[in-house]
Amino acid sequence: MVNENMNIKTQILDILSKSQGKTVSGVKLSSNLNISRVAIWKHIKALKENGVAITSSSKGYLLCDHEDLLYPFCFDKAIQDRIFHFHEVETTMDKARSLAKSGVKHLSIVVAEHQTKGRGRLNRKWFSSKGGLWFTLILKPDVPAALSYIYNFAASLSLAKSLKKSLNLDISVKWPNDLLLNGYKLAGLLSEMETQGDMVCFLNIGIGINVNNEPKTDEPKSVSLKEILKKNVSRKSILTNFLNEFEQQIQTIEPKKIINQWKQQTSTIGCKVRIETYSDIYTGLAMDVDETGALLLKTDDGVDKKIIYGDCFHTKE
Ligand code: BTN
């Protein structure tokens, strides 16, 4: 974990990233950090083994993807103490749970380069190879648990809005909280909560976005930004833009307003769908999403159903 006390590797990356694409000599690193050049070499080797793109030459070391690093020092000073960065974790959801309990601030972010046991909704696996953006947002809102759903809608809405603004792509939200790009799954959200009495202690929203990775999911129809744009996209910018949008979005919590805005971004309403819950499968026409976030379905047998949780697949007919 890299946070308050910058360890040596983080300090090396900090110096390399501030050199703005210029090579930094081993001598300079060793004198700035007061350790031997051999020690610098060993730390650089370990960083490379962890997937950080650094090239070594006779002149020194060059950080190749300094625009895409997700270390706390890469973000605005104001949020650095809220970013918890890991190279590899089983899942950011578990890290976030223990950090939330340990008393980290509202709007902290746990981000990992790679997850070995990424989780999806309904106990599915979430494949999380390097290049994707895998993070969990820790929220500590002072609201009753019954209102927690609105933060998930605010998160998917903010993600869709921020990606559309910055990349000008045809992104929509699929009920409850997936993002689709050209009809393929671009991102998924998963939330976990702890309550005390009626109130939320913490609400963790895990977000997985296929950015520069090659997506592989149990569900075949997925896509990454890199596949569509044919170039790498900065995960740091995506995360920063999303956080700005989300913080603005949750300044006032008015469920009706948030759901109405969300409805403007969704491609689910009016679609033929198949809904899978823990116990049932329904097919029919998605008629609307109500103020509580429930999907109103007219089933193929003409029955009106209100679905509060499940996974939704858009079907052709
Ligand atoms: C889904 O569509 O089923 C939800 C996927 C959520 C994936 C994210 S990646 C970051 C966080 N950590 C996890 O293990 N899952 C969520």
mmCIF file of C-alpha atoms and ligand atoms in Angstrom:
data_model
loop_
_atom_site.group_PDB
_atom_site.id
_atom_site.type_symbol
_atom_site.label_atom_id
_atom_site.label_comp_id
_atom_site.label_asym_id
_atom_site.label_seq_id
_atom_site.Cartn_x
_atom_site.Cartn_y
_atom_site.Cartn_z
ATOM 1 C CA MET A 1 0.000 0.000 0.000
ATOM 2 C CA VAL A 2 1.245 3.465 -0.752
ATOM 3 C CA ASN A 3 -0.085 6.385 1.217
ATOM 4 C CA GLU A 4 1.023 8.799 3.911
ATOM 5 C CA ASN A 5 4.578 7.554 4.335
ATOM 6 C CA MET A 6 5.925 7.366 0.829
ATOM 7 C CA ASN A 7 8.138 4.314 0.564
ATOM 8 C CA ILE A 8 11.305 4.310 -1.546
ATOM 9 C CA LYS A 9 9.637 2.905 -4.676
ATOM 10 C CA THR A 10 6.968 5.564 -4.519
ATOM 11 C CA GLN A 11 9.579 8.260 -4.043
ATOM 12 C CA ILE A 12 11.484 6.972 -7.084
ATOM 13 C CA LEU A 13 8.278 7.081 -9.141
ATOM 14 C CA ASP A 14 7.492 10.528 -7.805
ATOM 15 C CA ILE A 15 10.868 11.844 -9.014
ATOM 16 C CA LEU A 16 10.602 10.043 -12.380
ATOM 17 C CA SER A 17 7.060 11.291 -13.012
ATOM 18 C CA LYS A 18 8.011 14.890 -12.186
ATOM 19 C CA SER A 19 10.831 14.765 -14.748
ATOM 20 C CA GLN A 20 8.057 14.957 -17.425
ATOM 21 C CA GLY A 21 9.325 12.379 -19.883
ATOM 22 C CA LYS A 22 13.049 13.030 -19.309
ATOM 23 C CA THR A 23 15.607 10.418 -18.244
ATOM 24 C CA VAL A 24 16.781 10.730 -14.621
ATOM 25 C CA SER A 25 20.274 9.484 -13.767
ATOM 26 C CA GLY A 26 20.923 6.834 -11.123
ATOM 27 C CA VAL A 27 23.301 9.314 -9.457
ATOM 28 C CA LYS A 28 20.542 11.904 -9.074
ATOM 29 C CA LEU A 29 18.088 9.351 -7.676
ATOM 30 C CA SER A 30 20.649 7.981 -5.256
ATOM 31 C CA SER A 31 21.656 11.408 -3.949
ATOM 32 C CA ASN A 32 18.029 12.651 -3.669
ATOM 33 C CA LEU A 33 16.957 9.582 -1.753
ATOM 34 C CA ASN A 34 20.200 9.051 0.119
ATOM 35 C CA ILE A 35 20.571 5.385 -0.842
ATOM 36 C CA SER A 36 23.164 3.584 -3.005
ATOM 37 C CA ARG A 37 22.850 3.283 -6.791
ATOM 38 C CA VAL A 38 22.698 -0.497 -6.368
ATOM 39 C CA ALA A 39 19.689 -0.057 -4.084
ATOM 40 C CA ILE A 40 18.078 2.222 -6.704
ATOM 41 C CA TRP A 41 18.725 -0.409 -9.375
ATOM 42 C CA LYS A 42 17.087 -3.105 -7.194
ATOM 43 C CA HIS A 43 13.986 -0.961 -6.548
ATOM 44 C CA ILE A 44 13.664 -0.154 -10.264
ATOM 45 C CA LYS A 45 13.945 -3.854 -11.105
ATOM 46 C CA ALA A 46 11.140 -4.654 -8.640
ATOM 47 C CA LEU A 47 8.979 -1.882 -10.065
ATOM 48 C CA LYS A 48 9.468 -3.238 -13.590
ATOM 49 C CA GLU A 49 8.558 -6.728 -12.376
ATOM 50 C CA ASN A 50 5.351 -5.199 -11.014
ATOM 51 C CA GLY A 51 4.503 -3.965 -14.493
ATOM 52 C CA VAL A 52 5.617 -0.321 -14.218
ATOM 53 C CA ALA A 53 6.979 0.738 -17.618
ATOM 54 C CA ILE A 54 10.472 2.109 -16.928
ATOM 55 C CA THR A 55 13.275 1.947 -19.478
ATOM 56 C CA SER A 56 16.890 1.823 -18.312
ATOM 57 C CA SER A 57 19.764 3.203 -20.345
ATOM 58 C CA SER A 58 23.348 4.323 -19.749
ATOM 59 C CA LYS A 59 21.892 7.793 -18.955
ATOM 60 C CA GLY A 60 19.496 6.549 -16.276
ATOM 61 C CA TYR A 61 15.820 5.746 -15.969
ATOM 62 C CA LEU A 62 12.783 6.908 -17.905
ATOM 63 C CA LEU A 63 9.174 6.438 -16.810
ATOM 64 C CA CYS A 64 7.122 5.696 -19.917
ATOM 65 C CA ASP A 65 3.512 5.976 -18.781
ATOM 66 C CA HIS A 66 3.711 8.791 -16.246
ATOM 67 C CA GLU A 67 0.297 10.083 -17.417
ATOM 68 C CA ASP A 68 -1.340 6.852 -16.378
ATOM 69 C CA LEU A 69 0.037 6.142 -12.912
ATOM 70 C CA LEU A 70 -2.482 5.819 -10.111
ATOM 71 C CA TYR A 71 -0.252 6.509 -7.111
ATOM 72 C CA PRO A 72 -1.541 9.071 -4.595
ATOM 73 C CA PHE A 73 1.133 11.609 -5.573
ATOM 74 C CA CYS A 74 -0.190 11.592 -9.162
ATOM 75 C CA PHE A 75 -3.472 13.190 -8.041
ATOM 76 C CA ASP A 76 -4.349 16.669 -6.762
ATOM 77 C CA LYS A 77 -2.934 17.392 -3.316
ATOM 78 C CA ALA A 78 -6.492 17.728 -1.977
ATOM 79 C CA ILE A 79 -7.266 14.044 -2.548
ATOM 80 C CA GLN A 80 -3.871 12.374 -2.127
ATOM 81 C CA ASP A 81 -4.638 11.176 1.409
ATOM 82 C CA ARG A 82 -7.814 9.503 0.128
ATOM 83 C CA ILE A 83 -6.113 7.361 -2.545
ATOM 84 C CA PHE A 84 -4.964 3.860 -1.530
ATOM 85 C CA HIS A 85 -3.049 2.217 -4.342
ATOM 86 C CA PHE A 86 -2.079 -1.464 -4.608
ATOM 87 C CA HIS A 87 -0.262 -3.413 -7.298
ATOM 88 C CA GLU A 88 -2.152 -6.610 -6.712
ATOM 89 C CA VAL A 89 -5.031 -7.520 -4.411
ATOM 90 C CA GLU A 90 -7.564 -10.320 -4.320
ATOM 91 C CA THR A 91 -10.310 -7.720 -4.610
ATOM 92 C CA THR A 92 -10.491 -4.003 -3.838
ATOM 93 C CA MET A 93 -13.862 -4.750 -2.159
ATOM 94 C CA ASP A 94 -12.197 -6.584 0.744
ATOM 95 C CA LYS A 95 -9.414 -3.992 1.079
ATOM 96 C CA ALA A 96 -12.031 -1.245 1.085
ATOM 97 C CA ARG A 97 -14.056 -3.014 3.764
ATOM 98 C CA SER A 98 -11.098 -3.205 6.142
ATOM 99 C CA LEU A 99 -9.991 0.349 5.353
ATOM 100 C CA ALA A 100 -13.550 1.628 5.893
ATOM 101 C CA LYS A 101 -13.557 -0.062 9.304
ATOM 102 C CA SER A 102 -10.144 1.372 10.122
ATOM 103 C CA GLY A 103 -11.597 4.876 9.888
ATOM 104 C CA VAL A 104 -10.516 6.281 6.513
ATOM 105 C CA LYS A 105 -12.282 9.385 5.220
ATOM 106 C CA HIS A 106 -15.541 9.617 3.294
ATOM 107 C CA LEU A 107 -14.768 9.429 -0.468
ATOM 108 C CA SER A 108 -11.585 7.377 -0.119
ATOM 109 C CA ILE A 109 -10.564 5.304 -3.130
ATOM 110 C CA VAL A 110 -8.952 1.865 -3.146
ATOM 111 C CA VAL A 111 -7.411 1.186 -6.535
ATOM 112 C CA ALA A 112 -5.465 -1.834 -7.783
ATOM 113 C CA GLU A 113 -3.544 -2.571 -10.960
ATOM 114 C CA HIS A 114 -4.637 -6.183 -10.852
ATOM 115 C CA GLN A 115 -7.178 -8.251 -8.891
ATOM 116 C CA THR A 116 -6.763 -11.997 -8.510
ATOM 117 C CA LYS A 117 -10.302 -12.582 -7.199
ATOM 118 C CA GLY A 118 -12.313 -9.726 -8.675
ATOM 119 C CA ARG A 119 -16.010 -10.027 -7.833
ATOM 120 C CA GLY A 120 -19.017 -9.238 -9.977
ATOM 121 C CA ARG A 121 -22.684 -9.083 -9.073
ATOM 122 C CA LEU A 122 -24.596 -12.281 -8.283
ATOM 123 C CA ASN A 123 -21.329 -13.961 -7.243
ATOM 124 C CA ARG A 124 -19.843 -13.855 -10.721
ATOM 125 C CA LYS A 125 -16.114 -13.566 -11.296
ATOM 126 C CA TRP A 126 -14.817 -10.241 -12.521
ATOM 127 C CA PHE A 127 -11.684 -10.669 -14.640
ATOM 128 C CA SER A 128 -9.342 -7.815 -13.796
ATOM 129 C CA SER A 129 -6.132 -7.897 -15.769
ATOM 130 C CA LYS A 130 -3.597 -5.068 -15.989
ATOM 131 C CA GLY A 131 -4.669 -2.026 -17.968
ATOM 132 C CA GLY A 132 -8.212 -1.839 -16.599
ATOM 133 C CA LEU A 133 -9.391 0.573 -13.935
ATOM 134 C CA TRP A 134 -10.439 -1.383 -10.853
ATOM 135 C CA PHE A 135 -11.393 0.595 -7.793
ATOM 136 C CA THR A 136 -13.722 0.789 -4.821
ATOM 137 C CA LEU A 137 -15.094 4.036 -3.530
ATOM 138 C CA ILE A 138 -15.586 4.211 0.236
ATOM 139 C CA LEU A 139 -18.561 6.380 1.174
ATOM 140 C CA LYS A 140 -19.620 7.330 4.674
ATOM 141 C CA PRO A 141 -22.811 9.257 4.040
ATOM 142 C CA ASP A 142 -24.987 10.276 6.940
ATOM 143 C CA VAL A 143 -28.142 8.699 5.488
ATOM 144 C CA PRO A 144 -30.544 5.871 6.308
ATOM 145 C CA ALA A 145 -29.678 2.523 4.679
ATOM 146 C CA ALA A 146 -32.940 2.683 2.707
ATOM 147 C CA LEU A 147 -31.492 5.615 0.768
ATOM 148 C CA SER A 148 -28.175 3.957 -0.087
ATOM 149 C CA TYR A 149 -29.393 2.776 -3.530
ATOM 150 C CA ILE A 150 -29.337 6.350 -4.801
ATOM 151 C CA TYR A 151 -25.529 6.487 -4.484
ATOM 152 C CA ASN A 152 -25.216 3.560 -6.910
ATOM 153 C CA PHE A 153 -27.398 5.382 -9.413
ATOM 154 C CA ALA A 154 -25.424 8.579 -8.840
ATOM 155 C CA ALA A 155 -22.186 6.649 -9.447
ATOM 156 C CA SER A 156 -23.249 5.046 -12.739
ATOM 157 C CA LEU A 157 -24.777 8.337 -13.868
ATOM 158 C CA SER A 158 -21.583 10.268 -13.042
ATOM 159 C CA LEU A 159 -19.401 7.698 -14.749
ATOM 160 C CA ALA A 160 -21.502 7.796 -17.925
ATOM 161 C CA LYS A 161 -21.575 11.608 -17.929
ATOM 162 C CA SER A 162 -17.846 12.018 -17.308
ATOM 163 C CA LEU A 163 -16.831 9.446 -19.932
ATOM 164 C CA LYS A 164 -19.188 10.920 -22.525
ATOM 165 C CA LYS A 165 -17.889 14.436 -21.861
ATOM 166 C CA SER A 166 -14.218 13.515 -22.104
ATOM 167 C CA LEU A 167 -14.291 10.883 -24.855
ATOM 168 C CA ASN A 168 -17.382 11.759 -26.878
ATOM 169 C CA LEU A 169 -18.560 8.153 -27.120
ATOM 170 C CA ASP A 170 -21.975 6.511 -27.346
ATOM 171 C CA ILE A 171 -22.176 5.375 -23.721
ATOM 172 C CA SER A 172 -25.404 4.409 -21.989
ATOM 173 C CA VAL A 173 -26.380 2.986 -18.620
ATOM 174 C CA LYS A 174 -27.996 -0.417 -18.384
ATOM 175 C CA TRP A 175 -30.201 -1.118 -15.359
ATOM 176 C CA PRO A 176 -29.210 -1.328 -12.615
ATOM 177 C CA ASN A 177 -25.727 0.112 -12.962
ATOM 178 C CA ASP A 178 -23.685 -1.194 -15.903
ATOM 179 C CA LEU A 179 -22.238 0.990 -18.615
ATOM 180 C CA LEU A 180 -22.573 -0.021 -22.240
ATOM 181 C CA LEU A 181 -20.516 1.238 -25.144
ATOM 182 C CA ASN A 182 -22.004 0.561 -28.568
ATOM 183 C CA GLY A 183 -24.184 -2.038 -26.793
ATOM 184 C CA TYR A 184 -21.215 -3.904 -25.227
ATOM 185 C CA LYS A 185 -20.361 -3.948 -21.523
ATOM 186 C CA LEU A 186 -17.766 -1.294 -20.737
ATOM 187 C CA ALA A 187 -18.082 -1.100 -16.940
ATOM 188 C CA GLY A 188 -19.817 -2.729 -14.003
ATOM 189 C CA LEU A 189 -20.652 -1.597 -10.481
ATOM 190 C CA LEU A 190 -21.017 -3.615 -7.309
ATOM 191 C CA SER A 191 -21.864 -2.269 -3.886
ATOM 192 C CA GLU A 192 -21.500 -3.495 -0.328
ATOM 193 C CA MET A 193 -22.703 -1.822 2.800
ATOM 194 C CA GLU A 194 -22.459 -1.985 6.577
ATOM 195 C CA THR A 195 -25.190 -0.488 8.715
ATOM 196 C CA GLN A 196 -25.784 0.396 12.321
ATOM 197 C CA GLY A 197 -29.450 0.487 13.194
ATOM 198 C CA ASP A 198 -31.139 2.233 10.279
ATOM 199 C CA MET A 199 -28.088 4.207 9.274
ATOM 200 C CA VAL A 200 -25.241 3.532 6.866
ATOM 201 C CA CYS A 201 -21.794 3.026 8.491
ATOM 202 C CA PHE A 202 -20.108 2.743 5.134
ATOM 203 C CA LEU A 203 -21.177 2.058 1.595
ATOM 204 C CA ASN A 204 -18.493 0.740 -0.741
ATOM 205 C CA ILE A 205 -19.072 0.984 -4.471
ATOM 206 C CA GLY A 206 -16.743 -1.140 -6.597
ATOM 207 C CA ILE A 207 -16.290 0.002 -10.162
ATOM 208 C CA GLY A 208 -14.572 -1.953 -12.916
ATOM 209 C CA ILE A 209 -13.913 -0.175 -16.216
ATOM 210 C CA ASN A 210 -12.387 -1.859 -19.256
ATOM 211 C CA VAL A 211 -9.872 0.789 -20.298
ATOM 212 C CA ASN A 212 -6.616 -0.529 -21.810
ATOM 213 C CA ASN A 213 -7.147 -4.197 -20.965
ATOM 214 C CA GLU A 214 -8.482 -6.985 -23.129
ATOM 215 C CA PRO A 215 -11.799 -7.738 -21.459
ATOM 216 C CA LYS A 216 -12.768 -11.271 -20.686
ATOM 217 C CA THR A 217 -15.963 -11.934 -18.757
ATOM 218 C CA ASP A 218 -18.362 -14.743 -18.054
ATOM 219 C CA GLU A 219 -20.737 -12.687 -20.118
ATOM 220 C CA PRO A 220 -19.282 -12.570 -23.657
ATOM 221 C CA LYS A 221 -20.325 -9.095 -24.780
ATOM 222 C CA SER A 222 -17.655 -6.797 -23.320
ATOM 223 C CA VAL A 223 -15.510 -4.075 -24.765
ATOM 224 C CA SER A 224 -12.632 -1.811 -23.688
ATOM 225 C CA LEU A 225 -12.026 1.842 -24.516
ATOM 226 C CA LYS A 226 -8.741 0.878 -26.160
ATOM 227 C CA GLU A 227 -10.517 -1.543 -28.500
ATOM 228 C CA ILE A 228 -12.852 1.198 -29.703
ATOM 229 C CA LEU A 229 -10.462 4.163 -29.704
ATOM 230 C CA LYS A 230 -7.436 2.168 -30.959
ATOM 231 C CA LYS A 231 -5.178 3.889 -28.446
ATOM 232 C CA ASN A 232 -4.423 3.855 -24.728
ATOM 233 C CA VAL A 233 -6.599 6.050 -22.566
ATOM 234 C CA SER A 234 -5.379 7.627 -19.290
ATOM 235 C CA ARG A 235 -6.945 5.800 -16.354
ATOM 236 C CA LYS A 236 -5.900 8.666 -14.108
ATOM 237 C CA SER A 237 -7.993 11.139 -16.138
ATOM 238 C CA ILE A 238 -10.970 8.788 -16.116
ATOM 239 C CA LEU A 239 -10.781 8.433 -12.343
ATOM 240 C CA THR A 240 -10.242 12.164 -11.771
ATOM 241 C CA ASN A 241 -13.116 13.189 -14.053
ATOM 242 C CA PHE A 242 -15.407 10.633 -12.467
ATOM 243 C CA LEU A 243 -14.585 11.779 -8.925
ATOM 244 C CA ASN A 244 -15.231 15.428 -9.795
ATOM 245 C CA GLU A 245 -18.566 14.587 -11.408
ATOM 246 C CA PHE A 246 -19.615 12.260 -8.590
ATOM 247 C CA GLU A 247 -18.722 14.668 -5.791
ATOM 248 C CA GLN A 248 -20.808 17.311 -7.491
ATOM 249 C CA GLN A 249 -23.667 14.879 -8.094
ATOM 250 C CA ILE A 250 -23.965 13.836 -4.430
ATOM 251 C CA GLN A 251 -23.797 17.343 -3.001
ATOM 252 C CA THR A 252 -27.567 17.228 -2.728
ATOM 253 C CA ILE A 253 -29.337 13.908 -2.536
ATOM 254 C CA GLU A 254 -32.690 14.217 -4.254
ATOM 255 C CA PRO A 255 -33.648 10.708 -5.406
ATOM 256 C CA LYS A 256 -36.253 11.871 -7.913
ATOM 257 C CA LYS A 257 -33.810 14.265 -9.578
ATOM 258 C CA ILE A 258 -30.987 11.701 -9.717
ATOM 259 C CA ILE A 259 -33.241 8.960 -11.104
ATOM 260 C CA ASN A 260 -34.619 11.367 -13.710
ATOM 261 C CA GLN A 261 -31.105 12.286 -14.821
ATOM 262 C CA TRP A 262 -30.137 8.604 -14.812
ATOM 263 C CA LYS A 263 -33.165 7.845 -17.024
ATOM 264 C CA GLN A 264 -31.842 10.296 -19.595
ATOM 265 C CA GLN A 265 -28.684 8.161 -19.854
ATOM 266 C CA THR A 266 -30.242 4.701 -19.902
ATOM 267 C CA SER A 267 -30.799 2.399 -22.860
ATOM 268 C CA THR A 268 -32.807 -0.117 -20.801
ATOM 269 C CA ILE A 269 -36.221 1.576 -20.803
ATOM 270 C CA GLY A 270 -38.162 0.455 -23.871
ATOM 271 C CA CYS A 271 -35.910 -2.578 -24.369
ATOM 272 C CA LYS A 272 -36.820 -6.262 -24.387
ATOM 273 C CA VAL A 273 -34.940 -7.683 -21.414
ATOM 274 C CA ARG A 274 -34.122 -10.836 -19.504
ATOM 275 C CA ILE A 275 -33.760 -10.302 -15.757
ATOM 276 C CA GLU A 276 -31.882 -12.781 -13.602
ATOM 277 C CA THR A 277 -32.300 -12.610 -9.838
ATOM 278 C CA TYR A 278 -30.920 -15.039 -7.244
ATOM 279 C CA SER A 279 -34.027 -17.164 -7.586
ATOM 280 C CA ASP A 280 -35.851 -16.323 -10.828
ATOM 281 C CA ILE A 281 -35.556 -15.366 -14.461
ATOM 282 C CA TYR A 282 -38.062 -12.977 -16.061
ATOM 283 C CA THR A 283 -38.400 -11.840 -19.647
ATOM 284 C CA GLY A 284 -40.410 -8.929 -20.918
ATOM 285 C CA LEU A 285 -40.388 -5.248 -21.786
ATOM 286 C CA ALA A 286 -38.638 -2.726 -19.515
ATOM 287 C CA MET A 287 -41.315 -0.047 -19.028
ATOM 288 C CA ASP A 288 -39.726 2.356 -16.545
ATOM 289 C CA VAL A 289 -37.512 2.815 -13.489
ATOM 290 C CA ASP A 290 -39.290 4.264 -10.460
ATOM 291 C CA GLU A 291 -38.023 6.699 -7.818
ATOM 292 C CA THR A 292 -36.693 3.833 -5.696
ATOM 293 C CA GLY A 293 -34.582 2.564 -8.580
ATOM 294 C CA ALA A 294 -36.799 -0.485 -9.178
ATOM 295 C CA LEU A 295 -37.291 -1.686 -12.741
ATOM 296 C CA LEU A 296 -40.924 -1.852 -13.861
ATOM 297 C CA LEU A 297 -41.316 -4.786 -16.189
ATOM 298 C CA LYS A 298 -44.234 -5.954 -18.325
ATOM 299 C CA THR A 299 -43.517 -9.691 -18.533
ATOM 300 C CA ASP A 300 -44.102 -11.693 -21.710
ATOM 301 C CA ASP A 301 -47.289 -13.046 -20.082
ATOM 302 C CA GLY A 302 -48.551 -9.492 -19.597
ATOM 303 C CA VAL A 303 -47.930 -9.298 -15.837
ATOM 304 C CA ASP A 304 -46.593 -6.064 -14.278
ATOM 305 C CA LYS A 305 -43.543 -6.796 -12.112
ATOM 306 C CA LYS A 306 -41.463 -4.499 -9.947
ATOM 307 C CA ILE A 307 -37.873 -5.768 -9.760
ATOM 308 C CA ILE A 308 -35.649 -4.366 -7.045
ATOM 309 C CA TYR A 309 -32.468 -6.368 -7.619
ATOM 310 C CA GLY A 310 -31.063 -8.508 -10.376
ATOM 311 C CA ASP A 311 -29.008 -8.560 -13.501
ATOM 312 C CA CYS A 312 -30.444 -7.320 -16.732
ATOM 313 C CA PHE A 313 -29.637 -8.409 -20.267
ATOM 314 C CA HIS A 314 -30.927 -6.518 -23.250
ATOM 315 C CA THR A 315 -32.326 -9.005 -25.738
ATOM 316 C CA LYS A 316 -33.230 -8.435 -29.368
ATOM 317 C CA GLU A 317 -36.654 -10.075 -29.294
HETATM 318 C C1 BTN B 1 -20.653 -6.494 -12.314
HETATM 319 O O1 BTN B 1 -20.902 -5.953 -13.385
HETATM 320 O O2 BTN B 1 -20.973 -7.660 -12.090
HETATM 321 C C2 BTN B 1 -19.937 -5.687 -11.250
HETATM 322 C C3 BTN B 1 -18.449 -5.677 -11.481
HETATM 323 C C4 BTN B 1 -17.693 -4.873 -10.447
HETATM 324 C C5 BTN B 1 -16.195 -4.995 -10.642
HETATM 325 C C6 BTN B 1 -15.427 -4.084 -9.727
HETATM 326 S S1 BTN B 1 -13.714 -3.999 -10.126
HETATM 327 C C7 BTN B 1 -13.384 -3.161 -8.644
HETATM 328 C C8 BTN B 1 -14.225 -3.833 -7.582
HETATM 329 N N1 BTN B 1 -13.536 -4.985 -7.077
HETATM 330 C C9 BTN B 1 -14.176 -6.125 -7.328
HETATM 331 O O3 BTN B 1 -13.797 -7.255 -6.995
HETATM 332 N N2 BTN B 1 -15.294 -5.864 -8.024
HETATM 333 C C10 BTN B 1 -15.469 -4.441 -8.256
#
